[in-house]
Coordinates of C-alpha atoms in Angstrom, one line a residue:
Chain A
M1043 CA 68.4 105.4 97.8
A1044 CA 67.7 109.2 97.4
R1045 CA 66.1 109.0 93.8
T1046 CA 63.7 106.9 92.2
A1047 CA 61.1 107.9 89.7
P1048 CA 58.4 106.1 88.0
M1049 CA 59.1 105.2 84.5
G1050 CA 56.9 104.9 81.5
S1051 CA 57.4 106.7 78.5
R1052 CA 60.5 107.3 76.4
T1053 CA 60.8 111.0 77.3
Q1054 CA 60.5 110.1 80.9
L1055 CA 63.5 107.9 80.4
V1056 CA 65.3 110.6 79.0
Q1057 CA 64.5 112.8 81.6
Q1058 CA 65.7 110.4 84.0
L1059 CA 68.9 110.0 82.4
W1060 CA 69.5 113.7 82.2
R1061 CA 68.4 114.3 85.8
D1062 CA 71.1 111.7 86.7
R1063 CA 73.8 113.1 84.5
Y1064 CA 76.1 113.7 87.4
I1065 CA 75.8 110.2 88.7
Y1066 CA 76.9 109.0 85.1
L1067 CA 79.7 111.3 85.3
F1068 CA 80.7 110.1 88.6
L1069 CA 80.6 106.4 87.0
L1070 CA 82.7 107.4 84.1
P1071 CA 86.2 106.8 85.3
S1072 CA 85.6 103.5 86.9
T1073 CA 83.7 102.4 84.1
A1074 CA 86.2 103.6 81.4
L1075 CA 89.1 102.1 83.3
F1076 CA 87.0 98.5 83.6
A1077 CA 86.1 98.4 80.2
L1078 CA 89.6 98.9 79.0
Y1079 CA 91.8 97.1 81.5
T1080 CA 89.2 94.3 82.6
L1081 CA 86.4 93.7 80.1
W1082 CA 88.2 94.2 76.8
P1083 CA 91.2 91.9 77.9
I1084 CA 88.9 89.5 78.6
G1085 CA 86.8 89.4 75.5
V1086 CA 89.8 90.1 73.2
S1087 CA 91.7 87.0 74.8
I1088 CA 89.1 84.6 73.2
Y1089 CA 90.1 86.3 69.6
F1090 CA 93.8 86.3 70.6
S1091 CA 93.8 82.7 71.5
M1092 CA 92.9 81.9 67.8
L1093 CA 95.7 83.7 66.4
D1094 CA 99.3 82.6 65.0
W1095 CA 100.8 85.8 66.5
S1096 CA 104.7 86.2 67.0
G1097 CA 105.1 89.5 68.6
F1098 CA 103.1 92.7 69.5
E1099 CA 104.5 94.7 66.6
Q1100 CA 103.3 92.2 64.0
A1101 CA 99.8 91.0 62.7
G1102 CA 98.3 87.8 63.9
R1103 CA 96.9 85.4 61.6
F1104 CA 93.8 83.7 62.3
I1105 CA 94.3 79.9 62.8
G1106 CA 91.0 78.8 64.6
F1107 CA 91.3 76.3 67.3
A1108 CA 94.7 75.3 66.2
N1109 CA 96.3 76.6 69.5
Y1110 CA 94.0 74.4 71.7
K1111 CA 94.7 71.3 69.9
E1112 CA 98.3 72.0 70.1
L1113 CA 97.8 72.6 73.9
A1114 CA 96.2 69.3 74.3
N1115 CA 99.3 67.8 73.0
D1116 CA 102.1 69.9 74.6
R1117 CA 103.7 68.0 77.2
L1118 CA 105.3 71.3 78.8
F1119 CA 101.7 72.6 79.2
W1120 CA 100.5 69.6 81.0
N1121 CA 103.6 69.4 82.9
A1122 CA 102.8 73.3 84.0
F1123 CA 99.1 72.1 84.7
R1124 CA 100.4 69.4 87.0
N1125 CA 102.7 71.8 88.9
T1126 CA 100.2 74.3 89.4
V1127 CA 97.6 71.8 90.5
T1128 CA 100.3 69.9 92.8
F1129 CA 101.4 73.4 94.4
M1130 CA 97.7 74.2 95.1
V1131 CA 97.1 70.8 96.7
L1132 CA 100.2 71.3 98.9
A1133 CA 100.1 74.8 99.5
V1134 CA 96.5 75.8 100.4
P1135 CA 95.7 73.1 103.2
L1136 CA 99.2 73.8 104.7
R1137 CA 98.5 77.8 104.6
V1138 CA 94.9 77.5 105.7
G1139 CA 95.3 74.9 108.4
L1140 CA 98.7 76.2 109.8
A1141 CA 97.1 79.9 109.9
L1142 CA 94.0 78.2 111.6
L1143 CA 96.0 76.4 114.3
L1144 CA 98.0 79.8 115.1
A1145 CA 94.8 81.7 115.0
I1146 CA 93.5 79.5 117.7
L1147 CA 96.4 79.8 119.9
L1148 CA 96.7 83.8 119.3
N1149 CA 93.1 83.8 120.2
Q1150 CA 93.9 82.7 123.7
A1151 CA 95.0 85.9 125.0
L1152 CA 98.5 84.8 125.3
P1153 CA 101.2 87.2 126.4
F1154 CA 103.0 89.0 123.6
S1155 CA 100.2 87.9 120.8
R1156 CA 100.4 91.1 119.2
V1157 CA 104.2 90.9 118.6
F1158 CA 104.0 87.3 117.5
R1159 CA 101.0 88.4 114.8
T1160 CA 103.3 91.4 113.4
A1161 CA 106.0 88.9 113.1
I1162 CA 104.1 86.4 111.2
F1163 CA 102.5 89.2 109.3
L1164 CA 106.0 90.9 108.3
P1165 CA 106.7 88.9 104.9
V1166 CA 102.9 89.8 103.7
V1167 CA 103.7 93.3 103.2
T1168 CA 107.2 93.0 101.6
T1169 CA 107.6 92.5 97.8
A1170 CA 107.0 88.9 96.6
A1171 CA 109.6 89.4 93.7
I1172 CA 112.3 90.8 96.2
L1173 CA 111.8 87.9 98.7
G1174 CA 112.0 85.4 95.7
V1175 CA 115.6 86.7 94.9
V1176 CA 116.5 86.9 98.6
M1177 CA 115.7 83.4 99.1
R1178 CA 117.8 82.0 96.4
F1179 CA 120.7 83.2 98.6
I1180 CA 119.1 81.8 101.7
L1181 CA 118.6 78.5 100.4
D1182 CA 121.8 78.3 98.5
P1183 CA 123.7 74.9 98.7
T1184 CA 127.1 76.2 99.5
S1185 CA 127.0 79.2 101.2
G1186 CA 123.2 79.9 102.0
P1187 CA 122.5 80.1 106.0
V1188 CA 120.1 77.4 106.0
N1189 CA 122.5 74.7 104.7
L1190 CA 125.0 76.2 106.9
A1191 CA 122.9 75.6 109.8
L1192 CA 121.9 72.1 109.0
L1193 CA 125.3 70.9 108.3
Q1194 CA 126.9 72.8 111.3
S1195 CA 124.0 71.2 113.7
G1196 CA 125.0 67.8 112.3
I1197 CA 121.3 67.2 111.1
L1198 CA 122.7 66.8 107.6
D1199 CA 125.9 65.7 106.3
Q1200 CA 125.2 66.8 102.6
P1201 CA 123.9 70.2 101.6
V1202 CA 120.6 70.3 100.3
N1203 CA 120.0 71.8 96.7
F1204 CA 116.7 73.2 97.7
L1205 CA 116.1 74.9 94.7
G1206 CA 118.2 73.3 92.1
Q1207 CA 117.1 69.5 92.3
S1208 CA 114.0 69.0 90.4
G1209 CA 112.4 66.5 93.0
V1210 CA 113.0 69.1 95.9
A1211 CA 112.2 72.4 94.2
L1212 CA 108.6 72.4 93.9
Y1213 CA 108.2 71.6 97.6
T1214 CA 110.5 74.5 98.5
A1215 CA 108.7 76.6 96.6
V1216 CA 105.5 75.9 98.5
G1217 CA 107.4 76.3 101.9
V1218 CA 108.6 79.8 100.7
W1219 CA 104.9 80.6 99.4
V1220 CA 103.4 79.5 102.8
W1221 CA 106.0 81.6 104.9
K1222 CA 105.4 84.7 102.6
W1223 CA 101.6 84.7 103.0
L1224 CA 100.7 82.8 106.2
G1225 CA 100.2 86.2 108.1
I1226 CA 97.2 87.2 105.9
T1227 CA 95.3 84.0 106.5
L1228 CA 96.0 84.4 110.3
I1229 CA 94.4 87.9 110.2
Y1230 CA 91.7 86.3 108.3
W1231 CA 91.0 83.6 110.8
L1232 CA 91.4 85.7 113.6
A1233 CA 88.7 87.9 112.3
A1234 CA 86.4 85.0 111.8
L1235 CA 87.2 83.7 115.4
Q1236 CA 85.8 87.0 116.7
T1237 CA 82.4 86.2 115.4
V1238 CA 82.1 83.1 117.5
P1239 CA 79.9 84.2 120.7
K1240 CA 82.0 84.3 124.0
D1241 CA 79.1 82.9 126.0
L1242 CA 79.2 79.9 123.9
Y1243 CA 82.6 78.9 125.2
E1244 CA 81.3 79.7 128.8
A1245 CA 78.5 77.4 128.6
A1246 CA 80.5 74.8 127.4
R1247 CA 83.2 75.2 129.9
I1248 CA 80.3 74.6 132.6
D1249 CA 79.2 71.8 131.3
G1250 CA 82.7 70.4 131.5
A1251 CA 84.0 70.6 127.8
S1252 CA 87.9 70.5 127.7
G1253 CA 89.7 73.1 125.8
W1254 CA 90.0 70.6 122.7
Q1255 CA 86.4 69.8 122.9
R1256 CA 85.6 73.4 122.8
I1257 CA 87.6 73.7 119.5
V1258 CA 86.2 70.7 117.7
Y1259 CA 82.7 70.8 118.7
I1260 CA 82.0 74.9 118.9
T1261 CA 84.8 76.7 116.9
L1262 CA 85.1 74.6 114.0
P1263 CA 81.6 74.1 112.9
L1264 CA 80.9 77.6 113.6
L1265 CA 83.6 78.6 111.5
T1266 CA 82.6 76.4 108.3
P1267 CA 81.2 79.4 105.9
F1268 CA 84.8 81.3 106.7
T1269 CA 86.6 78.1 105.9
I1270 CA 85.2 77.7 102.6
I1271 CA 85.6 81.7 101.9
I1272 CA 89.4 81.7 102.8
T1273 CA 90.1 78.7 101.1
L1274 CA 88.4 80.2 98.2
I1275 CA 90.8 83.1 98.2
T1276 CA 93.8 81.1 99.0
V1277 CA 93.1 78.8 95.9
V1278 CA 92.7 81.7 93.7
E1279 CA 95.9 83.1 95.2
A1280 CA 97.7 79.6 94.6
T1281 CA 97.1 79.9 91.0
N1282 CA 98.8 83.3 90.8
V1283 CA 102.4 82.8 92.0
F1284 CA 104.1 84.3 89.1
D1285 CA 106.1 87.0 91.2
L1286 CA 107.7 84.5 93.8
M1287 CA 108.4 81.9 91.3
L1288 CA 110.0 83.9 88.6
T1289 CA 112.5 85.2 90.9
L1290 CA 113.0 82.1 93.0
T1291 CA 113.4 79.3 90.5
N1292 CA 112.2 81.0 87.0
G1293 CA 110.3 77.7 86.5
G1294 CA 113.5 75.7 86.6
P1295 CA 115.2 73.3 87.2
F1296 CA 114.2 71.6 83.9
Y1297 CA 110.6 73.0 84.2
A1298 CA 110.1 71.3 87.6
T1299 CA 108.6 74.4 89.0
E1300 CA 107.3 75.9 85.7
V1301 CA 103.5 76.6 86.9
I1302 CA 100.8 77.9 84.4
D1303 CA 102.0 81.6 85.1
I1304 CA 105.7 81.0 83.9
F1305 CA 104.6 79.0 81.1
V1306 CA 102.4 81.8 79.6
Y1307 CA 105.0 84.3 80.6
R1308 CA 107.7 82.2 78.7
Q1309 CA 105.6 81.8 75.7
A1310 CA 104.7 85.4 75.5
F1311 CA 107.7 87.4 76.9
A1312 CA 110.5 85.4 77.7
S1313 CA 111.1 83.9 74.2
N1314 CA 113.2 84.9 71.0
T1315 CA 109.9 83.8 69.1
P1316 CA 107.1 85.0 71.1
R1317 CA 104.0 83.0 70.5
L1318 CA 101.2 85.4 72.0
G1319 CA 98.3 83.6 70.5
Y1320 CA 99.3 80.3 72.1
A1321 CA 100.2 81.9 75.6
S1322 CA 96.6 83.4 75.3
A1323 CA 95.1 80.2 74.5
A1324 CA 97.0 78.6 77.6
S1325 CA 95.9 81.5 79.7
L1326 CA 92.5 81.4 78.8
F1327 CA 92.2 77.7 79.1
F1328 CA 93.3 77.7 82.6
G1329 CA 91.6 81.0 83.6
I1330 CA 88.4 79.0 82.8
C1331 CA 89.5 76.3 85.0
V1332 CA 90.1 78.5 87.8
I1333 CA 86.8 80.4 87.6
A1334 CA 85.0 77.0 87.4
L1335 CA 86.9 75.8 90.7
A1336 CA 86.0 79.3 92.3
L1337 CA 82.0 78.8 91.2
L1338 CA 82.1 75.1 92.4
Q1339 CA 83.4 76.4 96.0
L1340 CA 80.8 79.3 95.9
I1341 CA 77.9 76.6 95.3
I1342 CA 79.0 74.6 98.2
L1343 CA 79.3 77.9 100.4
R1344 CA 75.4 78.5 99.3
R1345 CA 74.4 74.7 100.2
I1346 CA 76.1 75.0 103.8
R1347 CA 74.6 78.2 104.3
Q1348 CA 70.9 77.3 103.5
K1349 CA 71.3 74.0 105.7
P1350 CA 70.9 75.5 109.1
A1351 CA 68.1 77.6 107.8
E1352 CA 66.3 74.7 106.6
T1353 CA 66.8 72.7 110.1
E1354 CA 65.6 75.3 112.2
Chain B
M380 CA 90.3 84.4 129.3
S381 CA 90.3 82.3 132.5
I382 CA 87.8 83.5 135.2
R383 CA 89.0 81.4 137.8
R384 CA 91.8 83.3 139.8
S385 CA 94.0 80.4 140.4
R386 CA 95.1 78.7 137.2
P387 CA 95.8 75.1 137.5
L388 CA 99.5 74.2 136.9
G389 CA 98.7 72.6 133.8
R390 CA 97.1 75.4 132.2
R391 CA 100.2 77.8 133.3
L392 CA 102.6 74.9 131.7
S393 CA 100.7 75.0 128.5
V394 CA 100.7 78.8 128.4
V395 CA 104.5 78.9 128.8
L396 CA 105.0 76.0 126.2
A397 CA 102.6 78.0 123.7
V398 CA 104.6 81.2 124.1
L399 CA 108.0 79.3 123.9
G400 CA 106.6 77.6 120.6
L401 CA 105.4 80.7 119.2
T402 CA 108.6 82.2 120.0
A403 CA 110.5 79.9 118.0
L404 CA 108.2 80.0 115.2
C405 CA 108.5 83.9 114.9
A406 CA 112.2 83.5 115.3
L407 CA 112.2 81.4 112.2
W408 CA 109.6 83.8 110.5
I409 CA 111.8 86.9 110.5
Y410 CA 115.1 85.2 110.1
P411 CA 115.4 86.2 106.5
F412 CA 115.1 89.9 107.2
L413 CA 117.5 89.5 109.9
W414 CA 120.0 87.7 107.7
L415 CA 119.3 90.3 105.0
V416 CA 120.0 93.4 107.0
S417 CA 123.1 91.8 108.4
A418 CA 124.4 90.6 105.1
S419 CA 123.8 94.3 104.0
F420 CA 126.6 95.4 106.4
K421 CA 129.2 92.8 105.8
G422 CA 132.3 92.9 103.5
P423 CA 132.2 90.6 100.3
L424 CA 134.6 88.6 101.7
E425 CA 133.1 88.4 105.2
M426 CA 130.0 87.3 104.0
F427 CA 131.4 84.0 103.2
Q428 CA 134.0 83.5 106.0
K429 CA 131.7 84.3 109.0
G430 CA 129.1 81.7 108.2
L431 CA 126.1 82.1 110.6
N432 CA 127.2 84.8 112.7
L433 CA 124.8 87.6 112.0
M434 CA 126.9 90.2 113.5
P435 CA 129.1 92.0 111.0
D436 CA 132.7 93.0 112.0
A437 CA 132.1 96.5 111.0
F438 CA 129.2 98.3 109.5
D439 CA 130.3 98.4 106.0
W440 CA 127.8 101.1 104.3
G441 CA 129.9 100.6 101.1
N442 CA 127.3 98.1 100.0
Y443 CA 124.8 100.5 100.2
T444 CA 126.4 103.2 98.1
R445 CA 127.2 100.4 95.5
A446 CA 123.7 99.5 95.2
W447 CA 122.2 102.9 95.4
Q448 CA 124.6 104.5 92.8
D449 CA 126.1 101.7 90.5
G450 CA 123.2 99.3 91.0
G451 CA 120.8 102.1 90.0
F452 CA 118.7 101.5 92.8
S453 CA 118.3 105.5 93.4
T454 CA 116.6 105.7 90.0
Y455 CA 114.3 102.4 90.9
M456 CA 113.3 103.7 94.2
L457 CA 112.4 107.3 92.7
N458 CA 110.4 105.3 89.9
T459 CA 108.4 103.0 92.6
F460 CA 107.6 106.3 94.5
L461 CA 106.1 107.6 91.3
V462 CA 104.3 104.6 90.2
T463 CA 102.9 103.9 93.8
S464 CA 101.6 107.5 94.3
G465 CA 100.3 107.6 91.1
T466 CA 98.4 104.2 91.5
V467 CA 97.1 105.5 94.8
I468 CA 95.7 108.6 93.6
L469 CA 94.0 107.2 90.5
V470 CA 92.6 104.4 92.8
I471 CA 91.1 106.5 95.3
F472 CA 89.9 109.2 92.8
H473 CA 87.7 106.8 90.6
C474 CA 86.6 104.3 93.4
S475 CA 85.1 107.0 95.6
L476 CA 83.4 108.5 92.9
S477 CA 81.7 105.5 91.7
G478 CA 81.5 104.0 95.1
Y479 CA 79.4 106.9 96.0
V480 CA 76.8 106.7 93.2
L481 CA 76.7 103.0 93.5
G482 CA 76.0 103.2 97.5
R483 CA 73.8 106.2 97.7
Y484 CA 71.9 106.1 94.2
E485 CA 69.3 104.2 92.6
F486 CA 69.6 104.6 88.7
I487 CA 69.3 102.8 85.4
G488 CA 72.1 100.4 85.1
R489 CA 73.3 100.1 88.9
K490 CA 72.6 96.4 89.3
T491 CA 74.3 95.9 86.0
V492 CA 77.4 97.5 87.2
I493 CA 77.4 96.1 90.3
G494 CA 76.9 92.4 88.8
V495 CA 79.7 92.9 86.5
L496 CA 82.2 94.1 89.3
A497 CA 81.4 91.2 91.3
A498 CA 81.6 88.9 88.7
T499 CA 85.3 89.7 87.9
F500 CA 86.5 89.8 91.3
V501 CA 88.3 86.6 91.2
I502 CA 90.2 87.3 87.7
P503 CA 93.8 87.7 88.6
L504 CA 96.0 90.2 86.3
G505 CA 98.2 87.6 84.9
F506 CA 95.3 86.1 82.8
T507 CA 94.9 89.4 81.1
I508 CA 98.5 90.6 80.9
I509 CA 98.8 89.9 77.0
P510 CA 95.6 92.0 75.9
I511 CA 96.6 94.8 78.4
V512 CA 100.4 95.0 77.0
D513 CA 98.8 95.0 73.4
L514 CA 96.4 97.9 74.3
S515 CA 98.8 100.0 76.2
R516 CA 101.2 99.5 73.1
N517 CA 98.4 100.8 70.9
L518 CA 97.6 103.9 73.2
G519 CA 101.4 104.5 73.2
L520 CA 101.6 103.8 77.1
L521 CA 103.9 101.1 76.9
N522 CA 107.4 102.0 78.4
S523 CA 105.9 105.0 80.4
H524 CA 105.2 105.2 84.1
A525 CA 101.4 106.5 83.1
G526 CA 101.1 103.2 81.3
I527 CA 102.0 101.1 84.5
I528 CA 99.9 103.2 86.7
L529 CA 96.7 103.2 84.6
A530 CA 97.2 99.4 84.3
L531 CA 97.7 98.9 88.1
G532 CA 95.0 101.5 89.0
G533 CA 92.6 100.6 86.4
S534 CA 92.3 96.8 87.1
G535 CA 90.9 94.7 89.7
Q536 CA 89.4 97.3 91.8
A537 CA 86.3 95.8 92.4
A538 CA 87.2 95.7 96.4
A539 CA 87.8 99.3 96.8
I540 CA 84.6 100.5 94.8
L541 CA 82.5 98.1 96.9
L542 CA 84.2 99.2 100.1
Y543 CA 83.3 103.0 99.4
A544 CA 79.7 101.9 98.4
G545 CA 79.3 100.0 101.3
F546 CA 80.4 103.1 103.7
F547 CA 78.2 105.5 101.7
S548 CA 75.3 103.6 101.9
R549 CA 75.5 103.5 105.5
I550 CA 75.7 107.5 105.8
P551 CA 72.1 108.9 107.2
K552 CA 69.9 110.5 104.8
E553 CA 69.4 113.5 107.0
V554 CA 73.2 114.6 106.0
E555 CA 72.8 115.4 102.6
E556 CA 69.0 116.6 103.0
A557 CA 70.4 119.2 105.6
A558 CA 73.0 120.2 102.8
I559 CA 70.2 120.3 100.2
V560 CA 68.2 122.8 102.1
D561 CA 71.4 124.8 102.5
G562 CA 71.5 124.9 98.8
A563 CA 74.6 122.8 98.1
G564 CA 74.6 120.8 94.6
F565 CA 75.5 117.4 93.8
L566 CA 79.2 118.1 93.5
R567 CA 79.6 120.2 96.6
I568 CA 77.6 117.5 98.6
F569 CA 80.0 114.9 97.6
F570 CA 83.3 117.0 97.8
S571 CA 82.6 118.8 101.2
I572 CA 80.6 116.5 103.0
M573 CA 80.6 113.0 101.7
L574 CA 84.3 112.5 100.8
P575 CA 85.6 114.2 104.1
L576 CA 83.4 111.7 106.1
A577 CA 84.5 108.7 104.0
G578 CA 88.2 109.3 105.7
P579 CA 88.5 106.0 107.2
V580 CA 87.7 104.0 104.0
T581 CA 90.1 106.5 101.9
A582 CA 92.8 105.5 104.3
T583 CA 92.0 101.8 103.9
V584 CA 92.0 102.1 100.3
A585 CA 95.2 104.1 100.3
V586 CA 97.2 101.6 102.4
L587 CA 96.0 98.7 100.3
S588 CA 96.6 100.0 97.1
F589 CA 99.9 101.4 98.4
L590 CA 101.0 98.1 99.1
A591 CA 99.6 96.4 96.2
A592 CA 101.5 99.0 94.0
W593 CA 104.8 99.0 95.7
N594 CA 105.0 95.1 95.7
S595 CA 103.6 94.8 92.0
F596 CA 105.9 93.1 89.7
L597 CA 104.4 91.5 86.6
V598 CA 103.1 94.9 85.3
P599 CA 106.1 96.9 85.9
L600 CA 108.4 94.1 84.7
V601 CA 106.7 93.7 81.0
F602 CA 106.0 97.8 80.8
T603 CA 109.7 98.3 81.1
F604 CA 111.4 95.7 78.8
G605 CA 112.0 98.8 76.4
N606 CA 113.6 101.1 78.9
P607 CA 115.4 100.0 81.8
N608 CA 115.4 103.6 83.2
L609 CA 111.9 103.1 84.2
R610 CA 112.1 99.9 86.1
T611 CA 110.7 99.7 89.7
L612 CA 112.7 98.1 92.7
A613 CA 111.2 94.7 92.2
V614 CA 112.0 94.7 88.5
G615 CA 115.5 96.2 89.2
M616 CA 116.3 93.7 91.9
L617 CA 115.9 90.8 89.5
A618 CA 118.3 92.8 87.0
F619 CA 120.8 93.5 89.6
V620 CA 121.4 89.8 90.6
G621 CA 121.3 88.9 86.9
T622 CA 124.4 90.9 86.5
N623 CA 126.1 90.6 89.7
E624 CA 125.6 87.0 90.6
T625 CA 128.4 86.9 93.1
D626 CA 127.8 90.2 94.9
W627 CA 125.9 88.8 97.8
S628 CA 126.4 91.8 100.3
G629 CA 125.4 94.2 97.3
M630 CA 122.2 92.4 96.8
A631 CA 121.5 92.3 100.4
A632 CA 122.0 96.2 100.6
A633 CA 119.7 96.6 97.3
A634 CA 117.0 94.4 99.0
T635 CA 117.3 95.9 102.2
L636 CA 116.7 99.3 100.6
S637 CA 113.8 98.2 98.5
L638 CA 112.0 96.9 101.7
V639 CA 112.6 99.5 104.3
P640 CA 110.1 101.9 102.8
V641 CA 107.2 99.5 102.7
V642 CA 108.0 97.8 106.1
T643 CA 108.2 101.3 107.7
F644 CA 105.0 102.3 106.0
F645 CA 103.4 99.1 107.4
F646 CA 104.5 99.7 110.6
L647 CA 103.0 103.2 110.8
V648 CA 99.3 102.2 109.4
Q649 CA 99.3 99.0 110.7
K650 CA 95.7 99.7 112.1
Y651 CA 94.0 100.4 109.0
F652 CA 95.5 97.5 107.2
V653 CA 94.3 94.9 109.8
E654 CA 91.0 96.5 110.0
G655 CA 90.6 96.7 106.1
V656 CA 91.5 92.9 105.6
A657 CA 89.6 91.9 108.7
G658 CA 86.5 93.8 107.6
A659 CA 86.7 92.4 104.0
I660 CA 86.5 88.8 105.3
K661 CA 83.6 89.5 107.6
S662 CA 81.5 90.8 105.0

């Protein structure tokens, strides 16, 4: 650090602040934007969630915790909550696990591994909202190529309504989401695998360990901290599937794929009688759940990092 | 990988199997894009008659003119370019400034700033969209590109700030001591020495924020309810299929148009992107 000065009296403090004026000037744009677009929204959400408020143009009326009481008994809210949890429980292990499997394969210096990596990565860079729309056509029950292929090859004799059938649509959304984002998790895993020392593998090979044993006894234990970080990132991303879900299913059919994001959006923006206070309450409640989940994972991560230090 | 010269047959066989499996998987992965491009050249009837055949009879550019002119995608494209470049510039501007002082100077309040930044790392934009719209409306920024740019570039940039801070903290002290001896002030040191040195970080931040802004949906969606002329490609796409439900080849052309710039961009700067993402997870 370039500047440190002893502090003591008030004038010294003022002098130091004045001397550092360029530092604060440089900090100003980020701080102002952060205050406006992150801190203020988080703080004011708490107040908004206690309003009966039917549109940005109107004034809200303070109603205390009534929104939360209503949420507790709102079957559609709990349906959305359940859908989000189901989505997460299915999609996160699938994405993290499949990406790890692929990363271990691609880390073997196979021919064309760069081409494979790029192909898997392609959906990641493309717009989720546009892919959602495109997938509606690709999965169309009558003329979509997926159903055509399944029918023509004789695998099915009836087309599957992937997005229009309430028992199927959420699973389809999980599949599309994993397809879209697998590539980024793959890059994470490949970066993590680079940290495993090569000579460990050599030593194990000399000791006669098979490829499978090397993965189970060397790679996986060394990857544990990465596993937690990658899972944490993926869990947070799985709570934020608005773009894909709105364009793919719009929460339908009959709320079967309505996740929290869509529930909030519908209450706040897509209804003839917007309920901004109610939507704020739902969004705040769910935001706290996500943060609690993230904190829990961070605590576990810290525990695991401390353990090897204690045993050494 | 293998040190032994002559690989056993089993190993060679497993390599062939792995390559075949991966080829099949990748074919499946990029199939939607192949289908999309193929459909964008097919005639409206051909679309439904030819089934799975990806090769169009003739390259029908009519779908593209329809999407570009009647569908409004020329406007959406321009809007997306404006919003994206504005966001990239805003992000680089404020994150390089704050990252510089956070990474290089000790001052009163530094720890608080870093703590607050790190604490809000996981809060997704979706949870704060209502206050952001309310704030933007009060500031007169709703239904404007400036409002979208500020909302996109002003929220969730902790990662970019910390990326800059990390880079600047590693530059040796001698660099700026030499400059001070030469009589350079705070601003000169930053603009003519430090910022140019940070070129690779700027490239990574630019690439990541370009992709994030180009692909953003929720903010441009709720900011353009009142003025369809301001829609970006992602928002325009939803509106297009809403009004032209049966125009599959028009939809495909519009989607291809929307995806070509971002995919091209990605292939041009792939290196920075993969490095940035991989660097983030390692630290």
